[in-house]
Amino acid sequence: MIKLQTFLQKIGEGSRRKVGEMIISGKVKVNGKTIKEPWFLLSDKDIIEINNKKIYVREKINDIDNYVYYLLHKPIGYLSSLSDDRGRKTITDLIKGKIPEKVFHVGRLDYNTSGLMLLTNDGELANLLLHPQKKIYKTYKVLINKHIKNEDIEKLKNGVIIENYKTQPAKIEKIRKKGKYSEVIISIHEGKKRQVRLMFKVLGYNVLKLKRIKFGPWTVNEVPNPGDIKKIDNKDIKKLKDYLQMRTKKD
């Protein structure tokens, strides 16, 4: 037997948090009955229903460990969601015909941000990558509208207040002057909405360009061009698991 929340994660219905919220809000039925307990135990005879779509547990139970993982270079001008009710372009437009499996995105990049994303059907792994205690760093190349002051660099390293929240210390890896602008390489392990842009904004800088160049053990060099997709092989998955174990030991 397997928990409802775990099962839905493993078949690619979303992250642990998303699936849990979906169950608790009454959007999931099992054998025609609404189930609001994420820990509800399924049998292979059960039929799950989500938004009038039926999922037969018996058909999926043997496939739930057949995980896939892809790196994607998201271009500017695409939403990191799989659909949009306003008709804007999403990552679904990028992966259609290229990724046959049903996958979801691990974390988000906003519409005007480009760079590295991970797509998978492994909800458990996605939760590990996004869990605050694991401190999985994401690195960004940021172009701001003027030269950054040394005191502001220290503020970023110590944490700044955005929307009544103090950010965790950031790593500043490189600063380069580009004419009247500054290019800053910054790493954070949090994932607040528009966090990097807001961190610079509260210090008086406008972000002109923002690109994620690293996520955990992977760099954007593996998918160098906007729209590029790369399937991760077993060797890379082992690298990821080793990385997670290393982060756990350090924390």
Coordinates of N, CA and C in Angstrom, one line a residue:
M1 N 0.8 -1.2 0.0 CA 0.0 0.0 0.0 C 0.9 1.2 0.0
I2 N 0.3 2.3 -0.5 CA 1.1 3.6 -0.7 C 0.2 4.8 -0.3
K3 N 0.8 5.8 0.3 CA 0.0 7.0 0.7 C -0.4 7.7 -0.6
L4 N -1.6 8.3 -0.5 CA -2.2 9.0 -1.7 C -1.2 10.1 -2.1
Q5 N -0.7 10.9 -1.2 CA 0.1 12.0 -1.6 C 1.4 11.6 -2.2
T6 N 2.0 10.5 -1.7 CA 3.2 10.0 -2.3 C 3.0 9.4 -3.7
F7 N 1.9 8.7 -3.9 CA 1.5 8.2 -5.1 C 1.4 9.2 -6.2
L8 N 0.6 10.3 -5.9 CA 0.4 11.4 -6.8 C 1.7 12.1 -7.2
Q9 N 2.6 12.2 -6.2 CA 3.9 12.8 -6.5 C 4.6 12.0 -7.5
K10 N 4.6 10.7 -7.3 CA 5.5 9.8 -8.1 C 5.0 9.6 -9.5
I11 N 3.7 9.9 -9.7 CA 3.2 9.8 -11.1 C 3.2 11.1 -11.8
G12 N 3.8 12.1 -11.1 CA 4.0 13.4 -11.8 C 2.8 14.4 -11.7
E13 N 2.0 14.3 -10.7 CA 0.9 15.2 -10.5 C 1.3 16.5 -9.8
G14 N 2.5 16.6 -9.4 CA 3.0 17.9 -8.8 C 4.0 17.6 -7.7
S15 N 4.5 18.7 -7.1 CA 5.4 18.5 -5.9 C 4.6 18.1 -4.7
R16 N 5.4 17.7 -3.7 CA 4.7 17.3 -2.5 C 3.8 18.3 -1.9
R17 N 4.2 19.6 -1.9 CA 3.4 20.6 -1.4 C 2.1 20.8 -2.2
K18 N 2.3 20.9 -3.5 CA 1.2 21.1 -4.4 C 0.1 19.9 -4.3
V19 N 0.6 18.7 -4.3 CA -0.3 17.6 -4.2 C -1.0 17.6 -2.8
G20 N -0.3 17.9 -1.8 CA -0.9 18.0 -0.4 C -2.0 19.0 -0.4
E21 N -1.7 20.2 -0.9 CA -2.7 21.2 -1.0 C -4.0 20.8 -1.8
M22 N -3.7 20.1 -2.9 CA -4.8 19.7 -3.7 C -5.7 18.7 -3.0
I23 N -5.1 17.8 -2.2 CA -5.9 16.8 -1.5 C -6.6 17.4 -0.3
I24 N -6.0 18.3 0.4 CA -6.6 18.9 1.6 C -7.8 19.8 1.2
S25 N -7.7 20.4 0.0 CA -8.7 21.3 -0.5 C -9.9 20.6 -1.1
G26 N -9.9 19.2 -1.1 CA -11.0 18.4 -1.6 C -11.1 18.2 -3.1
K27 N -10.0 18.3 -3.8 CA -10.0 18.2 -5.2 C -9.7 16.8 -5.7
V28 N -9.5 15.8 -4.7 CA -9.1 14.5 -5.1 C -10.2 13.5 -4.6
K29 N -10.6 12.6 -5.4 CA -11.5 11.6 -5.0 C -10.9 10.2 -5.2
V30 N -11.3 9.3 -4.3 CA -10.8 7.9 -4.4 C -12.1 7.0 -4.4
N31 N -12.3 6.3 -5.5 CA -13.5 5.5 -5.6 C -14.8 6.3 -5.4
G32 N -14.8 7.5 -6.0 CA -15.9 8.4 -5.9 C -16.1 9.2 -4.7
K33 N -15.2 9.0 -3.7 CA -15.4 9.7 -2.4 C -14.2 10.7 -2.3
T34 N -14.6 11.9 -1.9 CA -13.6 12.9 -1.6 C -12.7 12.6 -0.5
I35 N -11.4 12.6 -0.7 CA -10.4 12.3 0.4 C -9.6 13.5 0.7
K36 N -9.6 13.9 1.9 CA -8.8 15.1 2.3 C -7.6 14.8 3.2
E37 N -7.3 13.5 3.3 CA -6.1 13.1 4.1 C -5.0 12.7 3.2
P38 N -3.9 13.5 3.1 CA -2.7 13.1 2.3 C -2.2 11.7 2.6
W39 N -2.3 11.3 3.8 CA -1.8 10.0 4.2 C -2.7 8.8 3.9
F40 N -3.8 9.0 3.3 CA -4.8 8.0 3.0 C -4.1 6.9 2.2
L41 N -4.3 5.6 2.6 CA -3.6 4.5 2.0 C -4.3 3.9 0.8
L42 N -3.7 3.8 -0.3 CA -4.3 3.3 -1.5 C -4.0 1.8 -1.7
S43 N -4.9 1.1 -2.3 CA -4.7 -0.3 -2.8 C -4.6 -0.3 -4.3
D44 N -4.2 -1.4 -4.9 CA -4.0 -1.4 -6.4 C -5.4 -1.5 -7.1
K45 N -6.5 -1.6 -6.3 CA -7.8 -1.7 -6.9 C -8.5 -0.3 -7.0
D46 N -7.9 0.7 -6.3 CA -8.5 2.0 -6.2 C -8.4 2.8 -7.5
I47 N -9.4 3.7 -7.7 CA -9.5 4.6 -8.8 C -9.5 6.0 -8.3
I48 N -8.5 6.8 -8.7 CA -8.4 8.2 -8.2 C -9.0 9.1 -9.3
E49 N -9.7 10.2 -8.9 CA -10.3 11.1 -9.8 C -9.8 12.5 -9.4
I50 N -9.2 13.2 -10.4 CA -8.8 14.6 -10.2 C -9.3 15.4 -11.4
N51 N -10.2 16.4 -11.1 CA -10.7 17.3 -12.2 C -11.3 16.4 -13.3
N52 N -12.1 15.4 -13.0 CA -12.8 14.5 -13.9 C -11.9 13.6 -14.7
K53 N -10.6 13.6 -14.3 CA -9.6 12.6 -14.9 C -9.5 11.5 -14.0
K54 N -9.6 10.3 -14.5 CA -9.5 9.1 -13.7 C -8.1 8.5 -13.8
I55 N -7.6 8.1 -12.7 CA -6.2 7.4 -12.6 C -6.4 6.1 -12.0
Y56 N -6.1 5.0 -12.7 CA -6.2 3.7 -12.2 C -4.9 3.2 -11.5
V57 N -5.0 3.1 -10.2 CA -3.8 2.8 -9.4 C -3.0 1.6 -10.0
R58 N -3.8 0.5 -10.3 CA -3.1 -0.7 -10.8 C -2.3 -0.5 -12.1
E59 N -2.7 0.5 -12.9 CA -2.0 0.7 -14.2 C -0.7 1.5 -13.9
K60 N -0.7 2.2 -12.8 CA 0.4 3.1 -12.6 C 1.4 2.6 -11.5
I61 N 1.0 1.7 -10.7 CA 1.8 1.3 -9.5 C 3.1 0.7 -9.9
N62 N 3.2 0.0 -11.1 CA 4.5 -0.6 -11.5 C 5.4 0.4 -12.2
D63 N 4.9 1.6 -12.5 CA 5.6 2.6 -13.2 C 6.1 3.7 -12.4
I64 N 5.8 3.7 -11.1 CA 6.0 5.0 -10.3 C 7.5 5.2 -10.0
D65 N 8.3 4.2 -10.2 CA 9.7 4.4 -10.0 C 10.5 4.7 -11.3
N66 N 9.8 4.8 -12.4 CA 10.4 5.1 -13.7 C 10.5 6.6 -13.9
Y67 N 11.4 7.2 -13.1 CA 11.6 8.6 -13.1 C 12.4 9.1 -14.3
V68 N 12.1 10.3 -14.7 CA 12.9 11.0 -15.8 C 13.3 12.3 -15.3
Y69 N 14.4 12.8 -15.8 CA 14.9 14.1 -15.4 C 15.5 14.9 -16.6
Y70 N 15.1 16.1 -16.8 CA 15.5 16.9 -17.9 C 16.0 18.3 -17.4
L71 N 17.1 18.8 -18.0 CA 17.5 20.2 -17.9 C 16.9 21.0 -19.0
L72 N 16.5 22.2 -18.7 CA 15.9 23.1 -19.7 C 16.5 24.5 -19.5
H73 N 16.8 25.1 -20.6 CA 17.3 26.5 -20.6 C 16.0 27.3 -21.0
K74 N 15.4 27.9 -20.0 CA 14.2 28.7 -20.3 C 14.6 30.1 -20.8
P75 N 14.0 30.4 -22.0 CA 14.3 31.8 -22.5 C 13.4 32.8 -21.8
I76 N 13.8 34.1 -22.0 CA 12.9 35.2 -21.5 C 11.6 35.1 -22.4
G77 N 10.5 35.5 -21.8 CA 9.3 35.5 -22.5 C 8.5 34.3 -22.4
Y78 N 8.8 33.4 -21.5 CA 8.1 32.2 -21.3 C 7.8 32.1 -19.8
L79 N 6.6 31.6 -19.4 CA 6.2 31.3 -18.0 C 6.8 30.0 -17.7
S80 N 7.2 29.8 -16.4 CA 7.7 28.5 -16.0 C 6.6 27.6 -15.6
S81 N 5.4 28.0 -15.8 CA 4.2 27.1 -15.5 C 4.0 26.2 -16.8
L82 N 3.1 25.2 -16.6 CA 2.8 24.3 -17.7 C 1.6 24.8 -18.5
S83 N 0.9 25.8 -18.0 CA -0.3 26.3 -18.7 C -0.5 27.7 -18.3
D84 N -1.3 28.5 -19.0 CA -1.6 29.9 -18.7 C -3.0 30.3 -19.2
D85 N -3.8 30.7 -18.3 CA -5.2 31.1 -18.7 C -5.3 32.3 -19.5
R86 N -4.2 33.1 -19.6 CA -4.1 34.3 -20.4 C -3.5 34.1 -21.8
G87 N -3.1 32.8 -22.1 CA -2.6 32.5 -23.4 C -1.2 32.8 -23.6
R88 N -0.4 33.1 -22.6 CA 1.0 33.4 -22.7 C 1.8 32.2 -23.0
K89 N 3.0 32.3 -23.5 CA 3.8 31.1 -23.8 C 4.3 30.6 -22.5
T90 N 4.4 29.2 -22.4 CA 4.9 28.5 -21.2 C 5.9 27.5 -21.6
I91 N 6.5 26.9 -20.6 CA 7.5 25.9 -20.9 C 6.9 24.7 -21.6
T92 N 5.6 24.5 -21.6 CA 4.9 23.5 -22.4 C 5.2 23.7 -23.9
D93 N 5.2 24.9 -24.3 CA 5.5 25.2 -25.7 C 6.9 24.8 -26.1
L94 N 7.8 24.8 -25.1 CA 9.2 24.5 -25.4 C 9.5 23.0 -25.4
I95 N 8.7 22.2 -24.6 CA 9.0 20.8 -24.5 C 8.0 19.9 -25.3
K96 N 7.0 20.5 -25.9 CA 6.1 19.8 -26.7 C 6.8 19.0 -27.8
G97 N 6.6 17.7 -27.9 CA 7.2 16.9 -28.9 C 8.6 16.5 -28.6
K98 N 9.2 17.0 -27.5 CA 10.6 16.8 -27.1 C 10.7 15.9 -25.9
I99 N 9.7 16.1 -25.0 CA 9.7 15.3 -23.7 C 8.4 14.5 -23.7
P100 N 8.4 13.2 -24.0 CA 7.2 12.4 -24.1 C 6.5 12.2 -22.7
E101 N 7.3 12.2 -21.6 CA 6.8 11.9 -20.3 C 6.0 13.1 -19.8
K102 N 5.1 12.9 -18.8 CA 4.5 14.0 -18.1 C 5.4 14.4 -17.0
V103 N 5.9 15.7 -17.1 CA 6.8 16.2 -16.1 C 6.3 17.5 -15.5
F104 N 6.9 18.0 -14.5 CA 6.6 19.3 -13.9 C 8.0 20.0 -13.6
H105 N 7.9 21.2 -13.3 CA 9.1 22.0 -13.1 C 9.4 22.1 -11.6
V106 N 10.7 22.0 -11.3 CA 11.2 22.1 -9.9 C 11.6 23.6 -9.6
G107 N 10.7 24.3 -8.9 CA 11.0 25.7 -8.7 C 10.5 26.5 -9.9
R108 N 10.7 27.8 -9.9 CA 10.2 28.7 -10.9 C 11.3 29.7 -11.3
L109 N 11.1 30.2 -12.5 CA 11.8 31.4 -13.0 C 10.7 32.3 -13.6
D110 N 10.8 33.6 -13.3 CA 9.8 34.5 -13.7 C 9.9 34.8 -15.2
Y111 N 8.8 35.4 -15.7 CA 8.7 35.6 -17.2 C 9.9 36.3 -17.8
N112 N 10.5 37.2 -17.1 CA 11.6 38.0 -17.7 C 13.0 37.5 -17.3
T113 N 13.0 36.3 -16.7 CA 14.2 35.6 -16.3 C 14.5 34.4 -17.1
S114 N 15.8 34.2 -17.5 CA 16.1 33.1 -18.3 C 17.0 32.2 -17.5
G115 N 17.3 31.0 -18.1 CA 18.3 30.1 -17.4 C 17.8 28.7 -17.1
L116 N 18.6 28.1 -16.2 CA 18.5 26.7 -16.0 C 17.3 26.3 -15.1
M117 N 16.6 25.3 -15.6 CA 15.5 24.7 -14.8 C 15.6 23.2 -14.9
L118 N 15.0 22.5 -13.9 CA 14.9 21.0 -13.9 C 13.5 20.6 -14.0
L119 N 13.2 19.7 -14.9 CA 11.9 19.1 -15.1 C 12.0 17.6 -14.8
T120 N 11.0 17.1 -14.1 CA 11.0 15.7 -13.7 C 9.6 15.2 -13.4
N121 N 9.4 13.9 -13.2 CA 8.2 13.4 -12.6 C 8.4 12.8 -11.2
D122 N 9.5 13.1 -10.6 CA 9.9 12.6 -9.3 C 9.6 13.7 -8.3
G123 N 8.4 13.6 -7.7 CA 8.0 14.6 -6.7 C 8.8 14.6 -5.4
E124 N 9.2 13.4 -5.0 CA 10.0 13.2 -3.8 C 11.3 13.9 -3.9
L125 N 12.0 13.8 -5.1 CA 13.3 14.4 -5.3 C 13.1 15.9 -5.4
A126 N 12.0 16.3 -6.1 CA 11.8 17.8 -6.2 C 11.6 18.4 -4.8
N127 N 10.9 17.7 -3.9 CA 10.8 18.2 -2.6 C 12.1 18.4 -1.9
L128 N 13.0 17.4 -2.1 CA 14.3 17.5 -1.4 C 15.1 18.7 -2.0
L129 N 15.0 18.9 -3.3 CA 15.8 20.0 -3.9 C 15.3 21.3 -3.4
L130 N 14.0 21.4 -3.1 CA 13.4 22.7 -2.7 C 13.3 22.9 -1.2
H131 N 13.6 21.9 -0.4 CA 13.4 21.9 1.0 C 14.5 22.9 1.6
P132 N 14.0 23.9 2.4 CA 15.0 24.9 2.9 C 16.1 24.3 3.7
Q133 N 15.9 23.2 4.4 CA 17.0 22.6 5.2 C 18.1 22.0 4.4
K134 N 17.8 21.7 3.2 CA 18.9 21.1 2.3 C 19.8 22.1 1.8
K135 N 19.4 23.4 1.7 CA 20.2 24.5 1.3 C 20.9 24.2 -0.1
I136 N 20.0 23.9 -1.1 CA 20.5 23.7 -2.4 C 20.6 25.1 -3.1
Y137 N 21.9 25.4 -3.4 CA 22.1 26.7 -4.0 C 21.7 26.9 -5.4
K138 N 21.2 28.0 -5.8 CA 20.9 28.4 -7.1 C 21.7 29.7 -7.4
T139 N 22.4 29.7 -8.5 CA 23.3 30.8 -8.8 C 22.8 31.6 -10.0
Y140 N 22.9 33.0 -9.9 CA 22.3 33.9 -10.9 C 23.4 34.9 -11.3
K141 N 23.3 35.2 -12.6 CA 24.1 36.3 -13.2 C 23.1 37.5 -13.3
V142 N 23.5 38.6 -12.6 CA 22.6 39.7 -12.5 C 23.2 41.0 -13.0
L143 N 22.6 41.6 -14.0 CA 23.1 42.9 -14.5 C 22.2 44.0 -13.9
I144 N 22.8 44.9 -13.2 CA 22.1 46.0 -12.5 C 22.5 47.3 -13.1
N145 N 21.7 48.3 -12.8 CA 21.7 49.6 -13.6 C 22.8 50.5 -13.2
K146 N 23.6 50.2 -12.2 CA 24.7 51.1 -11.8 C 25.8 50.3 -11.1
H147 N 26.9 50.9 -10.8 CA 27.9 50.2 -10.0 C 27.5 49.9 -8.6
I148 N 27.7 48.7 -8.1 CA 27.3 48.3 -6.8 C 28.3 48.8 -5.8
K149 N 27.8 49.3 -4.6 CA 28.7 49.8 -3.6 C 29.1 48.6 -2.7
N150 N 30.3 48.8 -2.1 CA 30.9 47.7 -1.3 C 30.0 47.4 -0.1
E151 N 29.4 48.5 0.5 CA 28.5 48.3 1.7 C 27.3 47.5 1.3
D152 N 26.8 47.7 0.1 CA 25.6 46.9 -0.4 C 26.0 45.4 -0.6
I153 N 27.2 45.2 -1.1 CA 27.6 43.8 -1.2 C 27.6 43.1 0.2
E154 N 28.1 43.8 1.2 CA 28.1 43.2 2.5 C 26.6 43.0 3.0
K155 N 25.8 43.9 2.7 CA 24.4 43.7 3.1 C 23.8 42.5 2.5
L156 N 24.1 42.2 1.2 CA 23.6 41.0 0.5 C 24.1 39.8 1.2
K157 N 25.4 39.8 1.6 CA 26.0 38.7 2.3 C 25.4 38.4 3.6
N158 N 24.9 39.5 4.3 CA 24.4 39.3 5.6 C 22.9 39.1 5.6
G159 N 22.2 39.4 4.5 CA 20.8 39.3 4.4 C 20.1 40.6 4.4
V160 N 19.1 40.8 3.6 CA 18.4 42.1 3.5 C 16.9 41.8 3.8
I161 N 16.2 42.9 4.1 CA 14.7 42.8 4.4 C 14.0 43.0 3.1
I162 N 13.2 42.0 2.7 CA 12.3 42.2 1.6 C 10.9 41.7 2.0
E163 N 9.9 42.6 1.9 CA 8.5 42.3 2.2 C 8.4 41.7 3.6
N164 N 9.0 42.4 4.6 CA 9.0 42.0 6.0 C 9.7 40.6 6.3
Y165 N 10.6 40.3 5.4 CA 11.3 39.0 5.6 C 12.8 39.2 5.4
K166 N 13.6 38.7 6.3 CA 15.1 38.9 6.1 C 15.6 37.7 5.4
T167 N 16.3 37.9 4.3 CA 16.8 36.8 3.5 C 18.0 36.2 4.2
Q168 N 18.2 34.9 3.9 CA 19.4 34.2 4.3 C 20.6 34.8 3.7
P169 N 21.8 34.7 4.3 CA 23.0 35.3 3.6 C 23.2 34.7 2.2
A170 N 23.6 35.6 1.3 CA 23.9 35.2 0.0 C 25.4 35.1 -0.2
K171 N 25.8 34.3 -1.2 CA 27.2 34.2 -1.6 C 27.4 35.1 -2.8
I172 N 28.3 36.0 -2.7 CA 28.7 36.9 -3.9 C 29.9 36.3 -4.5
E173 N 29.9 35.8 -5.7 CA 31.0 35.0 -6.2 C 31.9 35.9 -7.1
K174 N 31.3 36.9 -7.8 CA 32.0 37.7 -8.7 C 31.3 39.0 -9.0
I175 N 32.0 40.1 -9.1 CA 31.5 41.4 -9.5 C 32.3 41.9 -10.6
R176 N 31.7 42.4 -11.6 CA 32.4 42.9 -12.8 C 31.7 44.2 -13.3
K177 N 32.5 45.2 -13.5 CA 31.9 46.4 -14.1 C 31.7 46.3 -15.6
K178 N 30.6 46.7 -16.1 CA 30.3 46.7 -17.5 C 29.8 48.0 -17.9
G179 N 30.7 48.9 -18.3 CA 30.4 50.3 -18.5 C 29.9 50.9 -17.3
K180 N 28.7 51.5 -17.3 CA 28.1 52.1 -16.2 C 27.3 51.1 -15.3
Y181 N 27.3 49.9 -15.7 CA 26.5 48.9 -15.0 C 27.5 47.9 -14.2
S182 N 26.9 47.1 -13.4 CA 27.6 46.0 -12.7 C 26.9 44.7 -13.0
E183 N 27.8 43.7 -13.2 CA 27.3 42.3 -13.3 C 27.7 41.6 -12.0
V184 N 26.8 41.0 -11.4 CA 27.0 40.3 -10.1 C 26.6 38.9 -10.2
I185 N 27.5 38.0 -9.8 CA 27.2 36.5 -9.7 C 26.8 36.3 -8.2
I186 N 25.6 35.9 -8.0 CA 25.1 35.7 -6.6 C 24.4 34.3 -6.5
S187 N 24.6 33.7 -5.3 CA 24.0 32.4 -5.1 C 23.2 32.5 -3.8
I188 N 22.0 31.9 -3.9 CA 21.1 31.8 -2.7 C 20.5 30.4 -2.7
H189 N 20.0 30.0 -1.5 CA 19.4 28.7 -1.4 C 17.9 28.8 -1.0
E190 N 17.4 30.0 -1.1 CA 16.0 30.2 -0.9 C 15.3 30.3 -2.2
G191 N 13.9 30.4 -2.2 CA 13.2 30.5 -3.4 C 12.0 31.4 -3.3
K192 N 12.1 32.5 -2.6 CA 10.9 33.4 -2.5 C 10.6 34.0 -3.9
K193 N 9.4 34.4 -4.1 CA 9.0 34.9 -5.4 C 9.8 36.2 -5.7
R194 N 10.4 36.2 -6.9 CA 11.2 37.4 -7.4 C 12.2 37.8 -6.4
Q195 N 12.8 36.9 -5.7 CA 13.7 37.2 -4.5 C 14.9 38.0 -5.0
V196 N 15.6 37.5 -6.0 CA 16.8 38.2 -6.4 C 16.5 39.7 -6.8
R197 N 15.5 39.8 -7.6 CA 15.1 41.2 -8.0 C 14.8 42.1 -6.8
L198 N 14.1 41.5 -5.9 CA 13.7 42.3 -4.7 C 14.9 42.6 -3.8
M199 N 15.8 41.7 -3.7 CA 17.0 41.9 -2.9 C 17.8 43.1 -3.4
F200 N 17.9 43.2 -4.7 CA 18.6 44.4 -5.3 C 17.8 45.7 -5.2
K201 N 16.5 45.5 -5.4 CA 15.6 46.7 -5.4 C 15.6 47.4 -4.1
V202 N 15.6 46.7 -3.0 CA 15.6 47.3 -1.7 C 16.9 48.1 -1.4
L203 N 17.9 47.8 -2.1 CA 19.2 48.5 -2.0 C 19.4 49.6 -3.0
G204 N 18.3 49.8 -3.8 CA 18.3 50.9 -4.7 C 18.8 50.6 -6.2
Y205 N 18.8 49.3 -6.5 CA 19.3 48.9 -7.9 C 18.1 48.3 -8.7
N206 N 18.1 48.6 -10.0 CA 17.2 47.9 -10.9 C 17.9 46.8 -11.6
V207 N 17.3 45.6 -11.6 CA 17.8 44.5 -12.3 C 17.4 44.6 -13.8
L208 N 18.4 44.7 -14.7 CA 18.2 44.8 -16.1 C 18.1 43.4 -16.8
K209 N 19.0 42.5 -16.3 CA 18.9 41.1 -16.8 C 19.2 40.2 -15.7
L210 N 18.5 39.0 -15.8 CA 18.6 38.0 -14.7 C 18.6 36.7 -15.4
K211 N 19.7 35.9 -15.1 CA 19.8 34.6 -15.7 C 20.3 33.6 -14.6
R212 N 19.6 32.5 -14.4 CA 20.0 31.4 -13.5 C 21.1 30.6 -14.3
I213 N 22.3 30.5 -13.7 CA 23.4 29.8 -14.4 C 23.8 28.5 -13.7
K214 N 23.2 28.3 -12.5 CA 23.5 27.0 -11.8 C 22.4 26.6 -10.9
F215 N 22.1 25.3 -10.8 CA 21.1 24.8 -9.9 C 21.6 23.5 -9.3
G216 N 22.0 23.5 -8.0 CA 22.6 22.4 -7.4 C 23.9 22.0 -8.2
P217 N 24.1 20.8 -8.6 CA 25.3 20.4 -9.3 C 25.4 20.7 -10.7
W218 N 24.4 21.3 -11.4 CA 24.4 21.5 -12.8 C 24.5 22.9 -13.2
T219 N 25.1 23.2 -14.3 CA 25.3 24.6 -14.8 C 24.6 24.7 -16.1
V220 N 24.3 25.9 -16.5 CA 23.6 26.2 -17.7 C 24.4 25.8 -19.0
N221 N 25.7 25.6 -18.7 CA 26.5 25.2 -19.9 C 26.1 23.9 -20.5
E222 N 25.4 23.1 -19.7 CA 24.9 21.8 -20.2 C 23.7 22.0 -21.2
V223 N 23.0 23.1 -21.1 CA 22.0 23.5 -22.0 C 22.3 25.0 -22.4
P224 N 23.3 25.2 -23.2 CA 23.8 26.6 -23.4 C 22.9 27.6 -24.1
N225 N 22.0 27.1 -24.9 CA 21.2 28.0 -25.7 C 19.8 28.0 -25.2
P226 N 19.1 29.2 -25.3 CA 17.7 29.3 -24.9 C 16.9 28.2 -25.6
G227 N 16.1 27.5 -24.9 CA 15.2 26.4 -25.5 C 15.9 25.0 -25.5
D228 N 17.2 25.0 -25.2 CA 17.9 23.7 -25.2 C 17.3 22.8 -24.1
I229 N 17.3 21.5 -24.4 CA 16.8 20.5 -23.4 C 17.8 19.3 -23.4
K230 N 18.1 18.8 -22.2 CA 19.0 17.7 -22.1 C 18.5 16.7 -21.1
K231 N 18.4 15.4 -21.5 CA 17.9 14.4 -20.6 C 19.1 14.0 -19.7
I232 N 18.9 13.9 -18.4 CA 19.9 13.5 -17.5 C 20.0 12.0 -17.4
D233 N 21.2 11.4 -17.5 CA 21.4 10.0 -17.4 C 21.6 9.5 -16.0
N234 N 21.7 8.2 -15.8 CA 21.9 7.7 -14.5 C 23.1 8.2 -13.8
K235 N 24.2 8.4 -14.5 CA 25.4 8.9 -13.9 C 25.1 10.3 -13.3
D236 N 24.4 11.1 -14.0 CA 24.1 12.4 -13.5 C 23.2 12.4 -12.3
I237 N 22.2 11.4 -12.3 CA 21.4 11.3 -11.1 C 22.2 10.9 -9.9
K238 N 23.1 10.0 -10.1 CA 24.0 9.6 -8.9 C 24.8 10.8 -8.4
K239 N 25.2 11.7 -9.4 CA 25.9 12.9 -9.0 C 24.9 13.8 -8.1
L240 N 23.7 13.9 -8.5 CA 22.7 14.7 -7.8 C 22.5 14.1 -6.4
K241 N 22.4 12.8 -6.3 CA 22.1 12.2 -5.0 C 23.4 12.4 -4.1
D242 N 24.6 12.2 -4.7 CA 25.8 12.5 -3.9 C 25.8 13.9 -3.4
Y243 N 25.4 14.8 -4.3 CA 25.4 16.2 -3.9 C 24.4 16.5 -2.7
L244 N 23.2 15.9 -2.8 CA 22.3 16.0 -1.7 C 22.8 15.5 -0.4
Q245 N 23.5 14.4 -0.5 CA 24.1 13.8 0.7 C 25.2 14.7 1.3
M246 N 26.0 15.3 0.4 CA 27.0 16.2 0.8 C 26.4 17.4 1.5
R247 N 25.3 18.0 0.9 CA 24.7 19.1 1.5 C 24.1 18.8 2.9
T248 N 23.6 17.6 3.1 CA 23.0 17.2 4.3 C 24.1 17.1 5.4
K249 N 25.3 16.6 5.0 CA 26.3 16.4 6.0 C 26.9 17.8 6.4
K250 N 26.8 18.8 5.5 CA 27.4 20.1 5.8 C 26.4 20.9 6.7
D251 N 25.1 20.6 6.7 CA 24.1 21.4 7.4 C 24.1 21.0 8.8

